[in-house]
Short mmCIF file of C-alpha atoms in Angstrom, two decimals:
data_model
loop_
_atom_site.label_atom_id
_atom_site.label_comp_id
_atom_site.label_asym_id
_atom_site.label_seq_id
_atom_site.Cartn_x
_atom_site.Cartn_y
_atom_site.Cartn_z
CA UNK A 1 27.57 -16.42 21.80
CA UNK A 2 27.65 -19.94 23.67
CA UNK A 3 24.03 -21.56 23.23
CA UNK A 4 22.11 -21.05 26.36
CA UNK A 5 19.92 -23.27 28.39
CA UNK A 6 16.43 -24.01 27.09
CA UNK A 7 16.42 -21.33 24.38
CA UNK A 8 12.94 -20.43 23.10
CA UNK A 9 12.33 -21.52 19.55
CA UNK A 10 12.15 -18.86 16.93
CA UNK A 11 8.94 -20.20 15.59
CA UNK A 12 7.46 -19.75 19.01
CA UNK A 13 9.35 -16.29 19.80
CA UNK A 14 8.28 -15.00 16.35
CA UNK A 15 4.67 -14.80 17.26
CA UNK A 16 5.36 -12.83 20.59
CA UNK A 17 8.05 -10.01 19.15
CA UNK A 18 5.25 -9.28 16.55
CA UNK A 19 2.86 -9.01 19.30
CA UNK A 20 5.11 -6.61 20.63
CA UNK A 21 6.13 -4.48 17.51
CA UNK A 22 1.97 -4.27 16.76
CA UNK A 23 1.51 -2.95 20.37
CA UNK A 24 3.94 -0.13 19.46
CA UNK A 25 2.11 2.85 17.62
CA UNK A 26 3.91 3.48 15.10
CA UNK A 27 1.61 5.46 12.37
CA UNK A 28 2.62 7.33 10.19
CA UNK A 29 0.64 10.44 8.66
CA UNK A 30 3.07 11.60 6.39
CA UNK A 31 3.62 14.57 9.23
CA UNK A 32 6.84 14.82 11.46
CA UNK A 33 4.20 16.71 14.04
CA UNK A 34 1.90 13.43 14.02
CA UNK A 35 3.86 10.67 13.39
CA UNK A 36 4.34 8.35 15.99
CA UNK A 37 6.24 5.40 17.77
CA UNK A 38 9.14 5.13 15.48
CA UNK A 39 11.71 5.44 17.83
CA UNK A 40 10.36 3.46 20.67
CA UNK A 41 10.38 0.64 17.90
CA UNK A 42 13.38 0.84 16.67
CA UNK A 43 14.72 1.18 20.48
CA UNK A 44 13.01 -2.45 21.33
CA UNK A 45 14.33 -3.99 17.85
CA UNK A 46 17.73 -2.51 18.94
CA UNK A 47 17.38 -4.30 22.76
CA UNK A 48 16.24 -7.51 21.30
CA UNK A 49 19.36 -7.42 18.79
CA UNK A 50 21.89 -6.41 21.79
CA UNK A 51 20.25 -9.09 23.87
CA UNK A 52 21.95 -11.59 22.41
CA UNK A 53 25.43 -10.30 21.50
CA UNK A 54 24.50 -8.06 18.22
CA UNK A 55 25.90 -3.95 18.20
CA UNK A 56 22.89 -2.29 16.69
CA UNK A 57 22.58 1.11 16.00
CA UNK A 58 20.02 3.86 15.91
CA UNK A 59 20.16 6.32 13.52
CA UNK A 60 17.68 9.71 13.76
CA UNK A 61 16.84 11.14 11.11
CA UNK A 62 14.21 13.83 12.39
CA UNK A 63 12.71 13.97 16.12
CA UNK A 64 11.29 10.74 16.58
CA UNK A 65 12.12 9.23 13.10
CA UNK A 66 14.42 6.30 14.00
CA UNK A 67 16.14 3.30 12.25
CA UNK A 68 18.02 0.66 13.45
CA UNK A 69 21.09 -1.20 12.08
CA UNK A 70 23.56 -3.81 12.66
CA UNK A 71 26.24 -6.32 11.09
CA UNK A 72 26.04 -10.19 12.08
CA UNK A 73 29.27 -10.91 10.76
CA UNK A 74 29.39 -14.65 8.68
CA UNK A 75 31.68 -17.01 7.48
CA UNK A 76 33.32 -15.34 4.35
CA UNK A 77 34.21 -11.77 4.77
CA UNK A 78 35.50 -11.56 1.21
CA UNK A 79 31.87 -12.03 -0.19
CA UNK A 80 28.84 -9.40 -1.13
CA UNK A 81 27.13 -8.97 1.89
CA UNK A 82 23.23 -9.25 2.46
CA UNK A 83 20.82 -6.74 3.15
CA UNK A 84 17.72 -7.97 5.12
CA UNK A 85 15.52 -5.43 5.36
CA UNK A 86 12.08 -4.37 7.03
CA UNK A 87 10.42 -1.03 7.88
CA UNK A 88 8.51 -0.29 11.08
CA UNK A 89 6.23 2.32 10.69
CA UNK A 90 2.62 1.32 10.08
CA UNK A 91 -0.24 3.25 7.88
CA UNK A 92 -3.29 5.14 10.11
CA UNK A 93 -5.92 2.52 11.22
CA UNK A 94 -9.57 3.78 12.34
CA UNK A 95 -10.46 1.63 15.72
CA UNK A 96 -13.91 1.81 14.89
CA UNK A 97 -13.75 0.07 11.64
CA UNK A 98 -11.86 -3.18 13.00
CA UNK A 99 -13.52 -5.76 15.06
CA UNK A 100 -9.95 -5.86 17.19
CA UNK A 101 -8.37 -2.91 18.32
CA UNK A 102 -5.59 -2.64 15.42
CA UNK A 103 -3.04 -2.30 18.06
CA UNK A 104 -4.00 -4.53 20.35
CA UNK A 105 -1.93 -7.59 18.81
CA UNK A 106 -5.03 -9.97 19.60
CA UNK A 107 -4.44 -13.55 18.71
CA UNK A 108 -7.78 -15.59 17.51
CA UNK A 109 -8.55 -18.36 15.38
CA UNK A 110 -5.35 -18.86 14.25
CA UNK A 111 -4.76 -15.27 13.28
CA UNK A 112 -2.54 -12.43 14.84
CA UNK A 113 -4.21 -9.72 14.26
CA UNK A 114 -3.03 -5.64 13.98
CA UNK A 115 -1.66 -2.59 11.71
CA UNK A 116 1.38 -3.86 10.36
CA UNK A 117 0.50 -7.36 10.92
CA UNK A 118 1.10 -8.34 7.07
CA UNK A 119 3.04 -4.94 6.50
CA UNK A 120 5.33 -5.39 7.50
CA UNK A 121 5.97 -6.75 11.24
CA UNK A 122 5.89 -9.92 10.37
CA UNK A 123 8.74 -9.68 8.09
CA UNK A 124 10.51 -7.84 11.05
CA UNK A 125 9.44 -10.43 13.86
CA UNK A 126 10.67 -13.09 11.54
CA UNK A 127 14.05 -11.57 10.83
CA UNK A 128 14.39 -10.98 14.80
CA UNK A 129 13.80 -13.98 15.76
CA UNK A 130 16.12 -15.95 13.44
CA UNK A 131 19.14 -14.14 14.20
CA UNK A 132 18.46 -14.51 17.62
CA UNK A 133 18.60 -17.73 17.38
CA UNK A 134 21.24 -17.93 15.50
CA UNK A 135 23.65 -16.14 17.80
CA UNK A 136 22.20 -18.16 20.40
CA UNK A 137 23.30 -21.68 18.96
CA UNK A 138 26.43 -20.23 17.51
CA UNK A 139 25.26 -20.82 14.20
CA UNK A 140 27.08 -17.94 11.67
CA UNK A 141 25.72 -17.40 8.29
CA UNK A 142 27.14 -18.22 5.03
CA UNK A 143 28.22 -13.70 4.35
CA UNK A 144 27.41 -10.89 6.18
CA UNK A 145 23.96 -10.12 6.80
CA UNK A 146 23.49 -6.28 7.65
CA UNK A 147 20.03 -6.10 9.67
CA UNK A 148 18.34 -2.77 9.11
CA UNK A 149 15.15 -1.68 10.09
CA UNK A 150 13.66 1.80 8.93
CA UNK A 151 11.36 4.44 9.76
CA UNK A 152 9.06 5.97 6.98
CA UNK A 153 8.80 3.48 4.34
CA UNK A 154 4.91 4.41 4.61
CA UNK A 155 5.33 7.82 3.52
CA UNK A 156 8.29 7.56 0.75
CA UNK A 157 11.01 6.65 3.08
CA UNK A 158 12.59 9.80 2.86
CA UNK A 159 13.55 10.07 6.34
CA UNK A 160 14.23 6.26 6.77
CA UNK A 161 15.65 4.31 3.50
CA UNK A 162 16.35 6.81 1.57
CA UNK A 163 18.03 9.09 5.23
CA UNK A 164 20.12 5.87 5.37
CA UNK A 165 21.43 5.76 1.69
CA UNK A 166 22.56 9.67 1.48
CA UNK A 167 23.60 9.87 5.11
CA UNK A 168 24.68 6.69 6.17
CA UNK A 169 26.23 4.84 2.94
CA UNK A 170 28.45 2.84 5.27
CA UNK A 171 25.98 1.05 6.50
CA UNK A 172 25.72 -0.57 2.73
CA UNK A 173 29.33 -1.20 2.66
CA UNK A 174 29.62 -4.45 0.47
CA UNK A 175 26.64 -5.17 0.34
CA UNK A 176 25.18 -6.53 -3.40
CA UNK A 177 21.99 -7.80 -2.49
CA UNK A 178 18.91 -7.14 -0.84
CA UNK A 179 15.39 -9.08 0.52
CA UNK A 180 12.63 -7.17 1.92
CA UNK A 181 8.72 -7.15 1.94
CA UNK A 182 5.66 -8.19 -0.52
CA UNK A 183 6.83 -11.03 -1.58
CA UNK A 184 7.44 -14.63 -0.87
CA UNK A 185 4.17 -15.56 0.18
CA UNK A 186 1.92 -17.89 -1.23
CA UNK A 187 -1.17 -17.97 -4.16
CA UNK A 188 -2.94 -21.52 -4.83
CA UNK A 189 -3.51 -21.65 -8.51
CA UNK A 190 -6.80 -22.68 -9.93
CA UNK A 191 -5.43 -26.54 -9.74
CA UNK A 192 -4.53 -26.47 -6.25
CA UNK A 193 -1.02 -25.70 -7.07
CA UNK A 194 0.84 -23.25 -4.46
CA UNK A 195 3.04 -21.18 -5.82
CA UNK A 196 5.44 -18.47 -3.77
CA UNK A 197 5.57 -15.07 -5.63
CA UNK A 198 9.30 -13.31 -5.49
CA UNK A 199 9.23 -9.83 -6.12
CA UNK A 200 11.75 -8.71 -8.85
CA UNK A 201 10.19 -5.59 -10.26
CA UNK A 202 7.79 -2.50 -8.50
CA UNK A 203 6.16 0.27 -9.98
CA UNK A 204 7.60 3.83 -9.84
CA UNK A 205 5.92 5.92 -7.08
CA UNK A 206 4.26 9.17 -8.96
CA UNK A 207 2.78 11.31 -6.81
CA UNK A 208 1.57 14.75 -8.57
CA UNK A 209 -0.35 17.78 -7.69
CA UNK A 210 -2.29 19.97 -10.17
CA UNK A 211 -2.41 23.22 -10.02
CA UNK A 212 -5.40 25.29 -11.84
CA UNK A 213 -5.20 29.13 -11.74
CA UNK A 214 -7.93 31.41 -12.95
CA UNK A 215 -9.85 35.07 -12.12
CA UNK A 216 -11.01 34.78 -8.98
CA UNK A 217 -15.28 36.52 -8.78
CA UNK A 218 -18.71 36.63 -7.84
CA UNK A 219 -20.21 32.95 -8.09
CA UNK A 220 -23.32 34.98 -9.73
CA UNK A 221 -21.82 35.93 -12.28
CA UNK A 222 -20.76 34.87 -15.99
CA UNK A 223 -17.55 33.53 -15.48
CA UNK A 224 -15.35 32.03 -18.09
CA UNK A 225 -12.10 32.15 -16.39
CA UNK A 226 -12.77 28.84 -13.90
CA UNK A 227 -10.19 27.16 -12.04
CA UNK A 228 -12.33 24.65 -10.48
CA UNK A 229 -13.55 24.18 -13.84
CA UNK A 230 -10.30 24.04 -15.72
CA UNK A 231 -9.15 21.57 -12.91
CA UNK A 232 -11.92 19.36 -12.60
CA UNK A 233 -11.99 18.95 -16.31
CA UNK A 234 -7.76 17.45 -16.30
CA UNK A 235 -9.08 15.43 -13.58
CA UNK A 236 -11.86 13.48 -14.95
CA UNK A 237 -9.60 12.97 -18.23
CA UNK A 238 -7.02 11.11 -16.37
CA UNK A 239 -8.97 9.67 -13.87
CA UNK A 240 -11.11 7.89 -17.38
CA UNK A 241 -8.28 6.81 -19.27
CA UNK A 242 -7.75 3.69 -20.36
CA UNK A 243 -3.59 3.07 -20.17
CA UNK A 244 -2.38 0.41 -22.64
CA UNK A 245 -0.88 -2.76 -21.86
CA UNK A 246 2.68 -2.50 -21.69
CA UNK A 247 3.90 -5.68 -20.31
CA UNK A 248 7.37 -6.19 -18.66
CA UNK A 249 9.71 -8.94 -19.03
CA UNK A 250 8.44 -9.62 -15.13
CA UNK A 251 5.11 -9.62 -15.55
CA UNK A 252 5.67 -11.72 -18.58
CA UNK A 253 7.64 -14.50 -16.78
CA UNK A 254 4.86 -14.41 -14.14
CA UNK A 255 2.54 -15.14 -16.97
CA UNK A 256 3.77 -17.91 -18.75
CA UNK A 257 4.55 -19.68 -15.71
CA UNK A 258 1.19 -19.60 -14.77
CA UNK A 259 0.56 -20.85 -17.90
CA UNK A 260 2.85 -23.43 -17.76
CA UNK A 261 1.76 -24.65 -14.28
CA UNK A 262 -1.62 -24.21 -14.57
CA UNK A 263 -2.87 -25.41 -18.20
CA UNK A 264 -4.73 -21.53 -18.32
CA UNK A 265 -3.98 -20.13 -21.88
CA UNK A 266 -2.12 -16.69 -22.10
CA UNK A 267 -2.20 -14.95 -25.31
CA UNK A 268 0.43 -11.84 -25.03
CA UNK A 269 -1.92 -9.80 -26.87
CA UNK A 270 -4.93 -9.55 -24.04
CA UNK A 271 -3.05 -10.70 -20.48
CA UNK A 272 -6.23 -8.83 -19.01
CA UNK A 273 -7.59 -12.50 -19.89
CA UNK A 274 -5.35 -14.70 -17.89
CA UNK A 275 -4.91 -12.14 -15.22
CA UNK A 276 -8.73 -12.17 -14.55
CA UNK A 277 -8.39 -15.94 -13.71
CA UNK A 278 -6.02 -15.82 -10.98
CA UNK A 279 -8.69 -15.25 -7.95
CA UNK A 280 -8.00 -12.31 -5.71
CA UNK A 281 -4.33 -11.73 -6.77
CA UNK A 282 -5.50 -10.69 -10.17
CA UNK A 283 -5.99 -6.75 -8.63
CA UNK A 284 -2.20 -6.70 -7.80
CA UNK A 285 -1.26 -8.24 -10.91
CA UNK A 286 -3.48 -6.75 -13.75
CA UNK A 287 -2.06 -2.97 -11.80
CA UNK A 288 1.22 -4.10 -13.44
CA UNK A 289 0.44 -4.50 -17.00
CA UNK A 290 -0.31 -0.72 -17.26
CA UNK A 291 0.80 2.84 -15.93
CA UNK A 292 -2.06 4.34 -13.41
CA UNK A 293 -3.19 7.12 -11.98
CA UNK A 294 -5.90 7.45 -9.56
CA UNK A 295 -7.10 11.10 -8.55
CA UNK A 296 -7.20 10.62 -4.65
CA UNK A 297 -7.66 14.10 -3.45
CA UNK A 298 -9.19 17.87 -4.04
CA UNK A 299 -8.80 21.23 -2.91
CA UNK A 300 -10.67 24.23 -3.54
CA UNK A 301 -12.36 27.34 -2.60
CA UNK A 302 -13.06 28.74 0.69
CA UNK A 303 -17.06 29.86 0.20
CA UNK A 304 -19.77 28.97 -1.61
CA UNK A 305 -20.41 32.27 -3.66
CA UNK A 306 -16.74 33.25 -4.08
CA UNK A 307 -14.87 32.19 -7.32
CA UNK A 308 -11.67 30.83 -6.38
CA UNK A 309 -8.37 32.44 -8.30
CA UNK A 310 -6.53 28.39 -7.54
CA UNK A 311 -7.87 24.61 -7.60
CA UNK A 312 -6.26 21.79 -6.46
CA UNK A 313 -5.56 18.40 -7.11
CA UNK A 314 -3.96 15.18 -5.79
CA UNK A 315 -2.72 11.97 -8.36
CA UNK A 316 -1.42 9.01 -7.27
CA UNK A 317 0.51 7.83 -10.16
CA UNK A 318 2.18 4.36 -10.60
CA UNK A 319 4.83 3.85 -13.36
CA UNK A 320 6.11 0.71 -14.98
CA UNK A 321 9.69 0.45 -14.44
CA UNK A 322 11.20 2.68 -17.10
CA UNK A 323 8.02 4.69 -18.12
CA UNK A 324 7.99 7.58 -15.71
CA UNK A 325 8.50 10.07 -18.00
CA UNK A 326 6.18 8.81 -20.43
CA UNK A 327 3.64 8.69 -18.33
CA UNK A 328 4.00 12.02 -17.10
CA UNK A 329 3.70 13.13 -21.18
CA UNK A 330 1.06 11.42 -21.47
CA UNK A 331 -0.53 13.23 -18.12
CA UNK A 332 0.12 16.03 -19.80
CA UNK A 333 -1.64 16.04 -22.93
CA UNK A 334 -4.87 14.39 -20.84
CA UNK A 335 -4.82 17.71 -18.11
CA UNK A 336 -4.84 20.16 -20.91
CA UNK A 337 -3.38 24.14 -21.20
CA UNK A 338 -3.49 26.24 -18.27
CA UNK A 339 -2.23 22.60 -15.48
CA UNK A 340 0.93 22.89 -13.23
CA UNK A 341 2.34 19.96 -12.18
CA UNK A 342 4.36 19.54 -9.19
CA UNK A 343 5.48 15.88 -7.39
CA UNK A 344 5.24 15.26 -4.14
CA UNK A 345 7.40 12.17 -5.04
CA UNK A 346 8.48 10.52 -7.88
CA UNK A 347 10.68 7.63 -7.66
CA UNK A 348 11.51 5.42 -10.62
CA UNK A 349 10.45 1.98 -10.60
CA UNK A 350 12.65 -0.90 -10.46
CA UNK A 351 13.28 -4.44 -12.52
CA UNK A 352 16.07 -7.04 -11.98
CA UNK A 353 15.83 -10.81 -13.64
CA UNK A 354 14.76 -13.68 -12.36
CA UNK A 355 17.86 -15.72 -11.64
CA UNK A 356 21.56 -15.96 -9.92
CA UNK A 357 22.35 -18.00 -6.56
CA UNK A 358 20.04 -16.03 -4.28
CA UNK A 359 16.87 -17.00 -6.10
CA UNK A 360 18.03 -20.65 -6.87
CA UNK A 361 18.45 -20.63 -2.96
CA UNK A 362 14.86 -18.69 -2.78
CA UNK A 363 13.38 -22.13 -4.69
CA UNK A 364 14.96 -24.69 -2.56
CA UNK A 365 13.86 -23.06 0.60
CA UNK A 366 10.23 -22.97 -0.43
CA UNK A 367 10.58 -26.34 -2.02
CA UNK A 368 11.97 -27.86 1.39
CA UNK A 369 9.74 -25.83 3.19
CA UNK A 370 6.20 -26.81 1.15
CA UNK A 371 7.67 -29.75 -0.87
CA UNK A 372 5.61 -29.32 -4.49
CA UNK A 373 5.52 -25.68 -4.53
CA UNK A 374 6.89 -23.30 -7.02
CA UNK A 375 8.98 -19.95 -6.88
CA UNK A 376 7.78 -17.50 -9.48
CA UNK A 377 8.68 -13.72 -10.35
CA UNK A 378 5.82 -10.77 -10.13
CA UNK A 379 5.72 -7.08 -9.77
CA UNK A 380 4.81 -5.21 -6.99
CA UNK A 381 2.22 -2.25 -8.23
CA UNK A 382 3.26 -0.60 -4.85
CA UNK A 383 6.29 0.23 -3.43
CA UNK A 384 8.93 -0.77 -0.89
CA UNK A 385 12.28 1.03 0.32
CA UNK A 386 14.14 -1.51 -2.30
CA UNK A 387 13.88 1.43 -4.66
CA UNK A 388 15.87 3.73 -2.33
CA UNK A 389 18.72 0.64 -1.45
CA UNK A 390 18.36 0.35 -6.01
CA UNK A 391 20.42 3.88 -6.12
CA UNK A 392 23.61 2.20 -4.59
CA UNK A 393 23.52 -0.24 -7.26
CA UNK A 394 22.29 -3.35 -4.73
CA UNK A 395 20.01 -6.10 -6.48
CA UNK A 396 16.96 -6.52 -4.70
CA UNK A 397 14.09 -8.76 -4.26
CA UNK A 398 11.35 -9.23 -2.10
CA UNK A 399 10.82 -12.83 0.07
CA UNK A 400 8.98 -12.36 3.19
CA UNK A 401 7.67 -15.88 3.01
CA UNK A 402 4.41 -16.92 4.32
CA UNK A 403 2.13 -20.29 3.50
CA UNK A 404 -1.18 -18.89 3.43
CA UNK A 405 -4.25 -20.54 3.22
CA UNK A 406 -5.85 -20.91 -0.37
CA UNK A 407 -9.38 -18.63 0.75
CA UNK A 408 -7.61 -15.77 2.17
CA UNK A 409 -7.73 -12.47 0.25
CA UNK A 410 -4.13 -11.71 1.65
CA UNK A 411 -3.73 -8.06 -0.82
CA UNK A 412 -6.76 -7.44 0.86
CA UNK A 413 -5.13 -7.19 3.99
CA UNK A 414 -2.38 -4.97 3.10
CA UNK A 415 -3.47 -1.04 4.95
CA UNK A 416 -6.86 -2.93 5.09
CA UNK A 417 -8.96 -3.43 8.02
CA UNK A 418 -8.95 -6.42 9.92
CA UNK A 419 -4.99 -6.90 8.83
CA UNK A 420 -3.85 -10.16 10.14
CA UNK A 421 -1.04 -13.20 9.60
CA UNK A 422 -1.86 -16.47 10.50
CA UNK A 423 0.07 -17.93 13.16
CA UNK A 424 0.83 -20.83 11.13
CA UNK A 425 2.21 -18.75 8.37
CA UNK A 426 4.47 -16.74 10.63
CA UNK A 427 6.63 -20.29 11.71
CA UNK A 428 6.72 -21.52 8.29
CA UNK A 429 8.13 -17.53 7.42
CA UNK A 430 10.76 -18.68 9.94
CA UNK A 431 11.60 -22.03 8.76
CA UNK A 432 11.75 -20.92 4.98
CA UNK A 433 13.98 -18.14 5.96
CA UNK A 434 16.33 -20.20 8.27
CA UNK A 435 16.91 -22.35 4.83
CA UNK A 436 17.52 -19.71 2.79
CA UNK A 437 19.92 -17.81 4.34
CA UNK A 438 21.81 -20.62 5.04
CA UNK A 439 21.89 -20.81 1.21
CA UNK A 440 22.19 -17.38 0.40
#
């Protein structure tokens, strides 16, 4: 497409696009009957891509559950394509808990506020602003880019990334690598050195339902076969269990890199000690040292004086890559006899190495955008759409660049109250992604 007169700068347009996306309420409740907004967001994205001459297509997995994809042809079609992906859905937000309305896209104190500001409409906006600028100015990526904006990431990806992988594999033809969320943001180390963490691994998603059965009866009687008692004993054992440290290659490399950069001693036999010195990011890194299992829901009975025949609990389990079977065996031992296990979602973790030309391009982009800064690998304690794409043999990374204030507790903003992103961080991200894709 020919260059237009006075096109908007991507550094300016990224803020406007991010605000527009936040104002589209795409709350994903995990229930098709109450999830909302994904179709409207997909149509908005498709319009932004079509305006500059790209050919997006909307894919609907169920009424209203929509994703959008398109291919941006590159200079060398013989090279493997690069998938750039973001999700359009967000977790619920209770407006009464926020200082601004979570879907207002309000700007104040140098931040853009709103549900999705960091998870992950900021990156969606970066991608849109960047490819729109490239198309307007006639810039061609070095290889094909596949742009994908998905539904349903926040509830396991069945109606988004997994639907696309299983029902529309043609979208991923020739894709060898993928870049998505929860990586590329800066953290400031104790010596005031900024490092940008690149996600090369993420824990597995093992949402588990426990069910106990027993003999129903009157609440006033002696009763030795109580489903509630059996279930709560199992839940307490699991919730109080101290899982052992099991360092993966990614976590070890992260801690070794931080130790080298800061001089903080890293004792492989006691990594918790090193993690405790990392500041706000310690919560995120600490959860990647071990499997975790946190009880989140209980359900039993219907009347105070009736002993129910069944009782259920839900456990949010996150397994280290390659450790999901090990985690299940431990949980069954902790639960004891008489507890049935059923998975709501079971998706293995993922890990790749921190090397190769794409990783080098990320490092160079950060060095140019923020001289003196370094990139290091890390593992995400949560999960992303990358798990779905990895099933196709695609090598996945998290790299959504943001330069953040040293005192911002960034990890607390994910699914948090007053979720917000610095305007300067958004603008930095567009610049860094421009440099990265140019070298990718």
